[in-house]
mmCIF file of C-alpha atoms and ligand atoms in Angstrom:
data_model
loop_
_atom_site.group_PDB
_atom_site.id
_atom_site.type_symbol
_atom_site.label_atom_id
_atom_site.label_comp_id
_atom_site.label_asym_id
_atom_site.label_seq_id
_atom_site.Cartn_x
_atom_site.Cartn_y
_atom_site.Cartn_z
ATOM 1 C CA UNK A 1 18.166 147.626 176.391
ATOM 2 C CA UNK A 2 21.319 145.661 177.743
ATOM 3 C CA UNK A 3 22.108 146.453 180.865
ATOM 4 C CA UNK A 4 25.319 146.263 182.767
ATOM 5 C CA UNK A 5 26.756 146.821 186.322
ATOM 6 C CA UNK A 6 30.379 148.150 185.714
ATOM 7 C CA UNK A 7 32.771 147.542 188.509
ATOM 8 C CA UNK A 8 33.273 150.396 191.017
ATOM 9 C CA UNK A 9 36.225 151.808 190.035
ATOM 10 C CA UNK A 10 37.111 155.066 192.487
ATOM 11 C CA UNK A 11 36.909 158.132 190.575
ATOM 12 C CA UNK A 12 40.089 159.287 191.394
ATOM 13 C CA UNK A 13 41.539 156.379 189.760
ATOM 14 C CA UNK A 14 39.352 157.748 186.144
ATOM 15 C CA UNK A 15 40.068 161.452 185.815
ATOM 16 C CA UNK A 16 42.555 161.989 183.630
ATOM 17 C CA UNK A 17 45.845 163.598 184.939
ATOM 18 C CA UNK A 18 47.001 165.633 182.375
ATOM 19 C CA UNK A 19 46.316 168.918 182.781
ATOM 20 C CA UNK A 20 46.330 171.572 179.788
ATOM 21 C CA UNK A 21 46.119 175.159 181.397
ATOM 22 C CA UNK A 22 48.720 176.736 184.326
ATOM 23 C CA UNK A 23 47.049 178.971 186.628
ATOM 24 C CA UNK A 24 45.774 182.094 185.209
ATOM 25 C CA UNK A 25 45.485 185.614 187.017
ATOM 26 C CA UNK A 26 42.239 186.888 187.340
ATOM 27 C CA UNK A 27 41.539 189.479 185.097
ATOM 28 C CA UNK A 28 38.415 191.977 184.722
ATOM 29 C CA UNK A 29 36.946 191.648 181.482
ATOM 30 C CA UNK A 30 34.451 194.261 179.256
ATOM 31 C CA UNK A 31 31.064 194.812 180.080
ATOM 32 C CA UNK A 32 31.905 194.554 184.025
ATOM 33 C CA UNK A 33 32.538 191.245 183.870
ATOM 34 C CA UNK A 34 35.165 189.270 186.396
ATOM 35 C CA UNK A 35 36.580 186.841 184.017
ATOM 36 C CA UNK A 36 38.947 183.971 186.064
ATOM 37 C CA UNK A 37 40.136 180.557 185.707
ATOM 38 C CA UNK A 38 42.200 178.636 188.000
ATOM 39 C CA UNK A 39 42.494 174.888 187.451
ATOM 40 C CA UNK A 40 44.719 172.822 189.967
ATOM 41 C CA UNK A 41 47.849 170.908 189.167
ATOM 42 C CA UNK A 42 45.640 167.373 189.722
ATOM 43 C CA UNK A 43 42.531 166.420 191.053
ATOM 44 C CA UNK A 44 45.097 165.010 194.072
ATOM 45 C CA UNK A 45 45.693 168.481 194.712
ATOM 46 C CA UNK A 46 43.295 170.637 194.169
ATOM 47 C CA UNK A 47 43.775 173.916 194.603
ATOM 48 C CA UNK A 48 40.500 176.001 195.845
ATOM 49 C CA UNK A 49 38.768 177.504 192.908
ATOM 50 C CA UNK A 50 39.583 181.379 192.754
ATOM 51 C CA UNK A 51 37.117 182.176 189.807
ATOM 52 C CA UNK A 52 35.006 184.927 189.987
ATOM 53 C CA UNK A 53 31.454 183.832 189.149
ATOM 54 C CA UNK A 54 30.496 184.699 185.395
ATOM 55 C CA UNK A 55 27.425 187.341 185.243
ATOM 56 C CA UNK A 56 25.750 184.457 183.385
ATOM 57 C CA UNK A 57 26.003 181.962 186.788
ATOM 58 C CA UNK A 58 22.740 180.749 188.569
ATOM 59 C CA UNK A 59 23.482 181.626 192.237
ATOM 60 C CA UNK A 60 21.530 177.881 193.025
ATOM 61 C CA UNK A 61 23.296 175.589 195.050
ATOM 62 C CA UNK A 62 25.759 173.610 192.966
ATOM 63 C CA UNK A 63 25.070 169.513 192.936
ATOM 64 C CA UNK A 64 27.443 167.451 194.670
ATOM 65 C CA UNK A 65 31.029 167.101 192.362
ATOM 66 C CA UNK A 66 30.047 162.988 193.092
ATOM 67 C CA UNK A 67 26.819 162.767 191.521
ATOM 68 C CA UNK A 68 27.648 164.828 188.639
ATOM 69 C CA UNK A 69 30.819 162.455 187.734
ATOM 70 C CA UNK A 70 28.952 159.217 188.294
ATOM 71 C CA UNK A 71 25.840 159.762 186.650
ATOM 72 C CA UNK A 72 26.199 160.390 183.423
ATOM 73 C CA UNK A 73 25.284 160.096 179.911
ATOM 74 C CA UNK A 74 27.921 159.290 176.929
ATOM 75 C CA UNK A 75 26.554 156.653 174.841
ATOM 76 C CA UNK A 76 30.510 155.781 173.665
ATOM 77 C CA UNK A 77 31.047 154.001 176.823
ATOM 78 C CA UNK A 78 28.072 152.062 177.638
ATOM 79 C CA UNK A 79 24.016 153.376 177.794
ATOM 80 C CA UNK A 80 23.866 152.681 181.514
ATOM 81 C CA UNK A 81 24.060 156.068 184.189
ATOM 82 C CA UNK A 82 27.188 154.601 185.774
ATOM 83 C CA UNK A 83 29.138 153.277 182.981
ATOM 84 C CA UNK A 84 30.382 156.342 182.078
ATOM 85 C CA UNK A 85 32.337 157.083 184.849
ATOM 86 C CA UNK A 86 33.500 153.499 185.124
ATOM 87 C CA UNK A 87 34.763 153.272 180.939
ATOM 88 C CA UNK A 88 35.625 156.973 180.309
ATOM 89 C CA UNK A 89 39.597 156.210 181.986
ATOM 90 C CA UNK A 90 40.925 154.339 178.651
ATOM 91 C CA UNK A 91 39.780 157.549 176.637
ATOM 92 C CA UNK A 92 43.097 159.710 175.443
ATOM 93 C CA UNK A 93 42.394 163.244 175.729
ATOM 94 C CA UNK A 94 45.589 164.286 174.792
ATOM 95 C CA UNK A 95 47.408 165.322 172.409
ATOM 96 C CA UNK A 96 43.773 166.606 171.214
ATOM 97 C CA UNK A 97 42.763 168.819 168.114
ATOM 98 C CA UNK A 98 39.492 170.118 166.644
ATOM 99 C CA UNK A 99 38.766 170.241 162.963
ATOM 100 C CA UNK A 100 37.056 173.583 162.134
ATOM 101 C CA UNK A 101 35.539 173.418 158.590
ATOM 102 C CA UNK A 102 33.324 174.636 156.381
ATOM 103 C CA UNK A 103 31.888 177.901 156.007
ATOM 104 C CA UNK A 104 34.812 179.804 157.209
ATOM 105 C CA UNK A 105 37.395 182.255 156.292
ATOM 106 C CA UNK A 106 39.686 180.200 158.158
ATOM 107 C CA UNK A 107 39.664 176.587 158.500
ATOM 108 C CA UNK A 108 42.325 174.125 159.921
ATOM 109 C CA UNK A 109 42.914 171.948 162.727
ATOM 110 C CA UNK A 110 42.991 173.663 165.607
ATOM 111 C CA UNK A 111 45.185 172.042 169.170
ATOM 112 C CA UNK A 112 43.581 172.261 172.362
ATOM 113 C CA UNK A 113 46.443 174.910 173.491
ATOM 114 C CA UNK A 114 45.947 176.826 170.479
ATOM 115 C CA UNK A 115 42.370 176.906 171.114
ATOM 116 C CA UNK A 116 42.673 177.863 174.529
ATOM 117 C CA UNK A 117 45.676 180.671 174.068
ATOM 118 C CA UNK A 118 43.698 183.720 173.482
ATOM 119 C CA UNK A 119 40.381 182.546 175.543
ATOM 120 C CA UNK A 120 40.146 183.907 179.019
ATOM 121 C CA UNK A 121 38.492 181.004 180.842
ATOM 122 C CA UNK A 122 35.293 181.912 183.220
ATOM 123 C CA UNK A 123 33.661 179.883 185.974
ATOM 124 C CA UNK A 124 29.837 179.784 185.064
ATOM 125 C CA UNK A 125 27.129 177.519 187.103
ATOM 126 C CA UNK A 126 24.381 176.787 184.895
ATOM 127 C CA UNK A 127 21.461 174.177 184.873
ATOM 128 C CA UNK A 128 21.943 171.039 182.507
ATOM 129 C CA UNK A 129 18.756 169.912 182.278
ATOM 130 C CA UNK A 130 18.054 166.282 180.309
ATOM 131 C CA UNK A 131 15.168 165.417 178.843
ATOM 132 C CA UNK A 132 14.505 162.127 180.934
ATOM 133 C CA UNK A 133 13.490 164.748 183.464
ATOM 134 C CA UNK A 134 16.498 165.281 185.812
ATOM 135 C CA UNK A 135 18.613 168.445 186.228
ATOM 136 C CA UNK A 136 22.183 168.986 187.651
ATOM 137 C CA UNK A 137 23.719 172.720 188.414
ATOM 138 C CA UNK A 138 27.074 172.479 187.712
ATOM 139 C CA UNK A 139 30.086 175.387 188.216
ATOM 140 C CA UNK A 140 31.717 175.120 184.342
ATOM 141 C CA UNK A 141 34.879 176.141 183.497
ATOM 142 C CA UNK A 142 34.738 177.455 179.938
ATOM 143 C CA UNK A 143 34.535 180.471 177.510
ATOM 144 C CA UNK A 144 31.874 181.503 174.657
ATOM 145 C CA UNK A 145 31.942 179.591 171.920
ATOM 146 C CA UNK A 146 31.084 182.747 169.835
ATOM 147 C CA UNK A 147 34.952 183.802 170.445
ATOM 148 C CA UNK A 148 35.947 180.237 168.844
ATOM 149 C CA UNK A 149 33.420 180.913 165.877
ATOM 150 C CA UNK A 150 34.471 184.708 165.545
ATOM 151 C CA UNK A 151 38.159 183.426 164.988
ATOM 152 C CA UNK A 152 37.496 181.187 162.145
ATOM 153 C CA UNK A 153 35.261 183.981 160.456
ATOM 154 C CA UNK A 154 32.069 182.617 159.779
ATOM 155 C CA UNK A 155 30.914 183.427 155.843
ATOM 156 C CA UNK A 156 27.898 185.071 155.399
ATOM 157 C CA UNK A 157 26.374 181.823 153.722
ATOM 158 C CA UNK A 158 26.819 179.798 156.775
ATOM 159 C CA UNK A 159 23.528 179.072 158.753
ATOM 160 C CA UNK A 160 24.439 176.316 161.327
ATOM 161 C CA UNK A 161 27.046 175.152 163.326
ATOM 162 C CA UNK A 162 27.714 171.320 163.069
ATOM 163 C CA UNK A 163 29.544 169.692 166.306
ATOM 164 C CA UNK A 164 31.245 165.555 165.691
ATOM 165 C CA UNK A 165 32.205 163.726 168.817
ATOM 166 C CA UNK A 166 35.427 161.267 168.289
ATOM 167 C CA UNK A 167 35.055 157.810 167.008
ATOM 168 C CA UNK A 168 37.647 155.838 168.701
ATOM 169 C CA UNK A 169 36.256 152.311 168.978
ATOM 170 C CA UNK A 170 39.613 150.592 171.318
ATOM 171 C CA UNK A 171 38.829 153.506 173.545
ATOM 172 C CA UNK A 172 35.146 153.932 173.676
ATOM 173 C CA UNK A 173 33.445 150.344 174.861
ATOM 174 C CA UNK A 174 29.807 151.686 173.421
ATOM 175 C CA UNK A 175 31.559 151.966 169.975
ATOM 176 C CA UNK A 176 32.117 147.826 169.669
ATOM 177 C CA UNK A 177 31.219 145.074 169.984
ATOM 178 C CA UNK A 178 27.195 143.704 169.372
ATOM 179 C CA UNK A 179 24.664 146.257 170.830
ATOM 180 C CA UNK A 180 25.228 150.055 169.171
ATOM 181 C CA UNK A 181 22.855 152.195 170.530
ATOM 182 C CA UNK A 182 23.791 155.170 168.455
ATOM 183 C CA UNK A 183 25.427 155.383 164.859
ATOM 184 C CA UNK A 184 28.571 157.290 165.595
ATOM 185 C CA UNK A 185 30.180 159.862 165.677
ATOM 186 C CA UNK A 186 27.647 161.074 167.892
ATOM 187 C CA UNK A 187 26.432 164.734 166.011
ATOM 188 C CA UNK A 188 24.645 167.908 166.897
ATOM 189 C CA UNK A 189 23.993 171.289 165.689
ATOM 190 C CA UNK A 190 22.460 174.760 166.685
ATOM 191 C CA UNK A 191 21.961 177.548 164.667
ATOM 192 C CA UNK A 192 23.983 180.031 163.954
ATOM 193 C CA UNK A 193 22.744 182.670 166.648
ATOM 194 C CA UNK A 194 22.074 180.470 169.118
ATOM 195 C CA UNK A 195 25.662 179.249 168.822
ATOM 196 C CA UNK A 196 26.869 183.317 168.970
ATOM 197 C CA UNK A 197 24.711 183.511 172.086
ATOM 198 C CA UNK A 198 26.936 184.456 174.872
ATOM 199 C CA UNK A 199 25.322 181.675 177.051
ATOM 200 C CA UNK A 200 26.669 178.936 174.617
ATOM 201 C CA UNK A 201 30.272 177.590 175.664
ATOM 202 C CA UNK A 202 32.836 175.456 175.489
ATOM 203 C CA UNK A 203 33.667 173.974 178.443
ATOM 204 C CA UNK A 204 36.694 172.311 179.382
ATOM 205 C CA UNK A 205 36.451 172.231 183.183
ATOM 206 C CA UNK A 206 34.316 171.822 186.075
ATOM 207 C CA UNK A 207 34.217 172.408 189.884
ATOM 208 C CA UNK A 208 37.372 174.001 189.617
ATOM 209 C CA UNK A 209 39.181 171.112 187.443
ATOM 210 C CA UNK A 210 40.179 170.305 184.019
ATOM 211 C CA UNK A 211 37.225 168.000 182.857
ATOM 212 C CA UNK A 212 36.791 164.019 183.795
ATOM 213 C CA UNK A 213 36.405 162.238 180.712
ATOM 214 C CA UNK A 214 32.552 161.192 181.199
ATOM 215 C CA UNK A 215 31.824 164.234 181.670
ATOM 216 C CA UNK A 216 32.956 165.046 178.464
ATOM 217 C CA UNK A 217 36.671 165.385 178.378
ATOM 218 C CA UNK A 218 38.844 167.803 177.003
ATOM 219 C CA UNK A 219 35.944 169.723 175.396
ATOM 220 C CA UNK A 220 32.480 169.887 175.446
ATOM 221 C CA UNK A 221 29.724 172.225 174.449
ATOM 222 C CA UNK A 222 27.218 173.254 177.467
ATOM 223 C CA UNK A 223 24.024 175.013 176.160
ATOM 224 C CA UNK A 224 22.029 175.416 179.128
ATOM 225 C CA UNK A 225 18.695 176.188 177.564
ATOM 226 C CA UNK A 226 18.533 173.014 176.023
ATOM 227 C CA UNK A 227 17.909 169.448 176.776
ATOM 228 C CA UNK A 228 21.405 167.844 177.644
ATOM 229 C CA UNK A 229 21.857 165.852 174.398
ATOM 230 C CA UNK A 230 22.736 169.181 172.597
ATOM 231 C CA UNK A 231 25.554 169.968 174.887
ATOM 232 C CA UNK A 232 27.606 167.093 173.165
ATOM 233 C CA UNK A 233 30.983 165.929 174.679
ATOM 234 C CA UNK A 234 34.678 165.291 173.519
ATOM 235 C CA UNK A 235 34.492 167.350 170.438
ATOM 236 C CA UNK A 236 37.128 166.719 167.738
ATOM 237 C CA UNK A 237 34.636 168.812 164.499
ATOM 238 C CA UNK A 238 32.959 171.886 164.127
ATOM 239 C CA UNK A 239 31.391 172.741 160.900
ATOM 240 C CA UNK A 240 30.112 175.402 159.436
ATOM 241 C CA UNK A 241 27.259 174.851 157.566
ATOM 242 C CA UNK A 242 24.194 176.237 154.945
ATOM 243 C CA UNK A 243 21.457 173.887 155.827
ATOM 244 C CA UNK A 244 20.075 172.625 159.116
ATOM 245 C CA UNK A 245 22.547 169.875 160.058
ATOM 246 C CA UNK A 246 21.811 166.088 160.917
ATOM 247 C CA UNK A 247 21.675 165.410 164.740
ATOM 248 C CA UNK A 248 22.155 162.082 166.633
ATOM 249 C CA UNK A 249 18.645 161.629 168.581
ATOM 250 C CA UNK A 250 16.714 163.216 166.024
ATOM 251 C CA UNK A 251 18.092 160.928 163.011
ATOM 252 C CA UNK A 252 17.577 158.061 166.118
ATOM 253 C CA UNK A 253 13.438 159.403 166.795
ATOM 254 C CA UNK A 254 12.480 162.729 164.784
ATOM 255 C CA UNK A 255 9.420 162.810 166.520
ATOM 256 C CA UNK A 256 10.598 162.579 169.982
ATOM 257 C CA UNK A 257 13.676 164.652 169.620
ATOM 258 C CA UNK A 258 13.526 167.677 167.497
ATOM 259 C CA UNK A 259 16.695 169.669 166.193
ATOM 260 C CA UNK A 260 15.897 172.878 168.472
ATOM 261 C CA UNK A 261 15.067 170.911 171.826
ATOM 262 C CA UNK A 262 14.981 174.091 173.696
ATOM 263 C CA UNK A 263 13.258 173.157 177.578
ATOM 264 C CA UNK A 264 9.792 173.991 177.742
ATOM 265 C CA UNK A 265 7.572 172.220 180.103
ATOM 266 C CA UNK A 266 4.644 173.312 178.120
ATOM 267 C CA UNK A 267 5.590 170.587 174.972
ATOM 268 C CA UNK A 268 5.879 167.237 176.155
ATOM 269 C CA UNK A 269 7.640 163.682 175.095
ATOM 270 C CA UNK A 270 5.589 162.025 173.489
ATOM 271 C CA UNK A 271 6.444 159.828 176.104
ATOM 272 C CA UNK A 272 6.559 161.508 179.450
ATOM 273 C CA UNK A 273 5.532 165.162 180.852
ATOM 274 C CA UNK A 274 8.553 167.612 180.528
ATOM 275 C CA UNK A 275 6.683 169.842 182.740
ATOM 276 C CA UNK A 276 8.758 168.718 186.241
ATOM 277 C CA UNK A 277 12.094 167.605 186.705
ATOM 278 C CA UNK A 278 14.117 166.033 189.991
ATOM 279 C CA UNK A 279 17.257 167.901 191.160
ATOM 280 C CA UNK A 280 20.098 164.855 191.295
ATOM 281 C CA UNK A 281 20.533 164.985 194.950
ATOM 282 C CA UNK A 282 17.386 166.454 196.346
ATOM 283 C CA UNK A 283 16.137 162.766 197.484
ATOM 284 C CA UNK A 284 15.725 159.753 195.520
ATOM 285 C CA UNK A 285 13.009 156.993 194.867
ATOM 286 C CA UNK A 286 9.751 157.565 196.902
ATOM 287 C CA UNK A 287 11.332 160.550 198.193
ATOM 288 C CA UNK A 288 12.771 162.575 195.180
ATOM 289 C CA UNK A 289 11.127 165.826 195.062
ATOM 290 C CA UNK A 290 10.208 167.152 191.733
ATOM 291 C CA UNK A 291 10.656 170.849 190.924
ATOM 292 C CA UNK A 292 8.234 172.723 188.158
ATOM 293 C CA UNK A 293 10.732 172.587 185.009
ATOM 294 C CA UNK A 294 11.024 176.480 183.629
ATOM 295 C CA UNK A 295 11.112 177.770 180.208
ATOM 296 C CA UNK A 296 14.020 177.730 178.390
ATOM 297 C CA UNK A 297 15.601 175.859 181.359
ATOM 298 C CA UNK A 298 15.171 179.152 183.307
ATOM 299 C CA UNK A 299 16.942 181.381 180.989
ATOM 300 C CA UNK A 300 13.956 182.659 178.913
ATOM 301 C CA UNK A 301 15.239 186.596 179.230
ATOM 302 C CA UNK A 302 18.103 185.717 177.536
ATOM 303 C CA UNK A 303 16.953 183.533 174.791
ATOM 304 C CA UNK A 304 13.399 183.605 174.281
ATOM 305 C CA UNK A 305 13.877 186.075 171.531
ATOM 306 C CA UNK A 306 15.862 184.110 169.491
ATOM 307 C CA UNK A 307 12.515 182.518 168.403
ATOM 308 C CA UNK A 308 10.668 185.422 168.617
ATOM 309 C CA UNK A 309 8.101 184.514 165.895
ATOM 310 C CA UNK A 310 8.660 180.834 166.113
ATOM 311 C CA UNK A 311 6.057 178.141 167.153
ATOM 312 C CA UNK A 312 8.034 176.107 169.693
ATOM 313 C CA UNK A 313 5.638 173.164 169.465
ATOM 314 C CA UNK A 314 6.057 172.978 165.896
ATOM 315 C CA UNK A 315 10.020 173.685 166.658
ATOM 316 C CA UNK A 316 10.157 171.382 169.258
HETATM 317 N N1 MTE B 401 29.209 162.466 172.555
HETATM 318 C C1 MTE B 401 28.174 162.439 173.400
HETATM 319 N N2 MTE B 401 27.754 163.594 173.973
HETATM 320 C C2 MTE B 401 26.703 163.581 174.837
HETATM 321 C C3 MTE B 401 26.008 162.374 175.116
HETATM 322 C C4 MTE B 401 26.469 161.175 174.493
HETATM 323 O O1 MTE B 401 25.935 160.068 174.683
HETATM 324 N N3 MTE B 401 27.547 161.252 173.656
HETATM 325 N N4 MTE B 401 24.906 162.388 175.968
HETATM 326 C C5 MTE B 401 24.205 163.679 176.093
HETATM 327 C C6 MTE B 401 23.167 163.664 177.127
HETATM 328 S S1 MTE B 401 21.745 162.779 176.779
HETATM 329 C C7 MTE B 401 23.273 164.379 178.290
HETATM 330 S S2 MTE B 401 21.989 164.465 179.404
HETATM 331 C C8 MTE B 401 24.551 165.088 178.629
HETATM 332 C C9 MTE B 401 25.022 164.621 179.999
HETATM 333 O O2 MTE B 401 26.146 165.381 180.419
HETATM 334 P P1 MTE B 401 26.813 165.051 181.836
HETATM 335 O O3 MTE B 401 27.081 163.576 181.887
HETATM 336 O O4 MTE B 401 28.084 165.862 181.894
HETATM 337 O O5 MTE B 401 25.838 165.457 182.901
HETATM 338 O O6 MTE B 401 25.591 164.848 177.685
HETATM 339 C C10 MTE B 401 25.157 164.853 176.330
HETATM 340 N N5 MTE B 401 26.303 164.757 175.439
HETATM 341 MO MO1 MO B 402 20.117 163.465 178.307
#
């Protein structure tokens, strides 16, 4: 795999300025929920975040806003945990729009504003947990994608939910040029009820902020029961489909990366353990502790019964 050390750019000088959403109020939502989002004017002046933690937050300790915007992965600029944050700057995140096809009662291109109008946004910290067996908890700023879904009216025919990263080769380094890890754009799916599951969102911020670009920028799905490839960044398709749809790391290694991928330390890689992970930030090298990695990523008595039935080593 080529490997190669990008210069150390600051990252103030790579998060993008523009900023989509003014301040909203808090408001209290349904079901007892505190429903807030407040995202500054620029990173240079941050306001404090005033969110009200989501009923759906972890209450662990958040990692460091550093490590989770300098070690990344998104292929598009470069395979290596740092170039990410160090390529992600040239990437254009607006104007931006999201194609919603397929099978829908009401397809169209979509705007980031008009996407955002009627969403409340909610500050959520959940796990991401990859599959190379490292885990982040990071404070989102988002809303359930199951509101975007229910506003394009899913027909009863439609099965799956298809996501398409951009393809924009002058902007994305790991789209040109010799070595292509991937074939692009960069794909994933989930099923139709796990993408209604309240715990599935769109993000489009984090610690408080509108979203820096490697981490995804201005949209990105977060499903924190799964390995981290599913929650796939800078989204510019969603379609709704009959049959299960074609994913990027499966259609790379079908028998290393399945289409579910739901965490479970029980079913390993077939080439590592999945059964412990390292918190970024809780030591490194020799001295990295590793933590027992949970079912379902910790979030088994929400979603374990969406494969009620199912044999998750078969499903893997
Ligand atoms: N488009 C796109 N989405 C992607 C990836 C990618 O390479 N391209 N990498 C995935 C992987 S493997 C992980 S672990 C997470 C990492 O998200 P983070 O950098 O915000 O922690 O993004 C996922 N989404
Ligand atoms: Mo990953």
């Amino acid at each position: 795999m080529l490997i190669r050390r990008p210069p150390d750019i600051a990252s103030s000088e790579i998060t993008p300025h523009s900023v989509y959403l003014a301040r909203r109020d808090i408001l209290a939502g349904g079901l007892g929920l505190a429903l807030a989002a407040a995202l500054p004017q620029s990173r240079a002046h941050a306001d404090p975040l005033s969110a009200v933690k989501s009923a759906y937050s972890t209450d662990e300790t958040p990692t460091r806003r550093e490590d989770a915007t300098s070690y990344n992965n998104f292929y598009e600029f470069g395979t290596d945990k740092a170039d990410p944050a160090a390529n992600a700057g040239a990437l254009k995140v607006a104007p931006w729009s999201v194609k919603i096809d397929g099978l829908v009662g009401k397809p169209g291109t979509l705007t980031l504003e008009d996407i955002l109008k009627p969403v409340t946004l909610e500050e959520r910290i959940y796990r991401l947990r990859c599959v190379e067996g490292w885990s982040m908890v990071i404070p989102w700023v988002g809303f359930p994608l199951a509101a975007l879904l229910a506003r394009v009216e899913p027909l009863g025919s439609a099965k799956y939910v298809a996501f398409e990263t951009l393809v924009r080769p002058e902007e994305m380094p790991g789209q040109r040029g010799l070595f292509q890890p991937l074939s692009w754009p960069y794909v994933e799916g989930l099923r139709l009820d796990e993408a209604m599951h309240p715990l599935a969102i769109l993000a489009t911020g984090m610690y408080g902020e509108t979203l820096p670009a490697q981490n995804g920028a201005p949209l990105r799905l977060v499903v924190p029961w799964k390995y981290g490839f599913k929650s796939i960044k800078s989204i510019v398709r969603i379609s709704l489909v009959e049959e299960q749809p074609p994913t990027t790391w499966k259609a790379l290694a079908a028998d290393e990366y399945g289409f579910f991928s739901n965490v479970n330390p029980e079913v390993d890689h077939p080439r590592w353990s999945q059964a412990t992970e390292r918190r970024i930030g809780e030591g490194s090298g020799l001295f990295a502790k590793r933590r027992p990695t949970l079912m379902f990523n910790g979030y088994a008595d929400q979603v374990a019964q969406l494969y009620s039935g199912m044999d998750l080593r078969a499903n893997y």
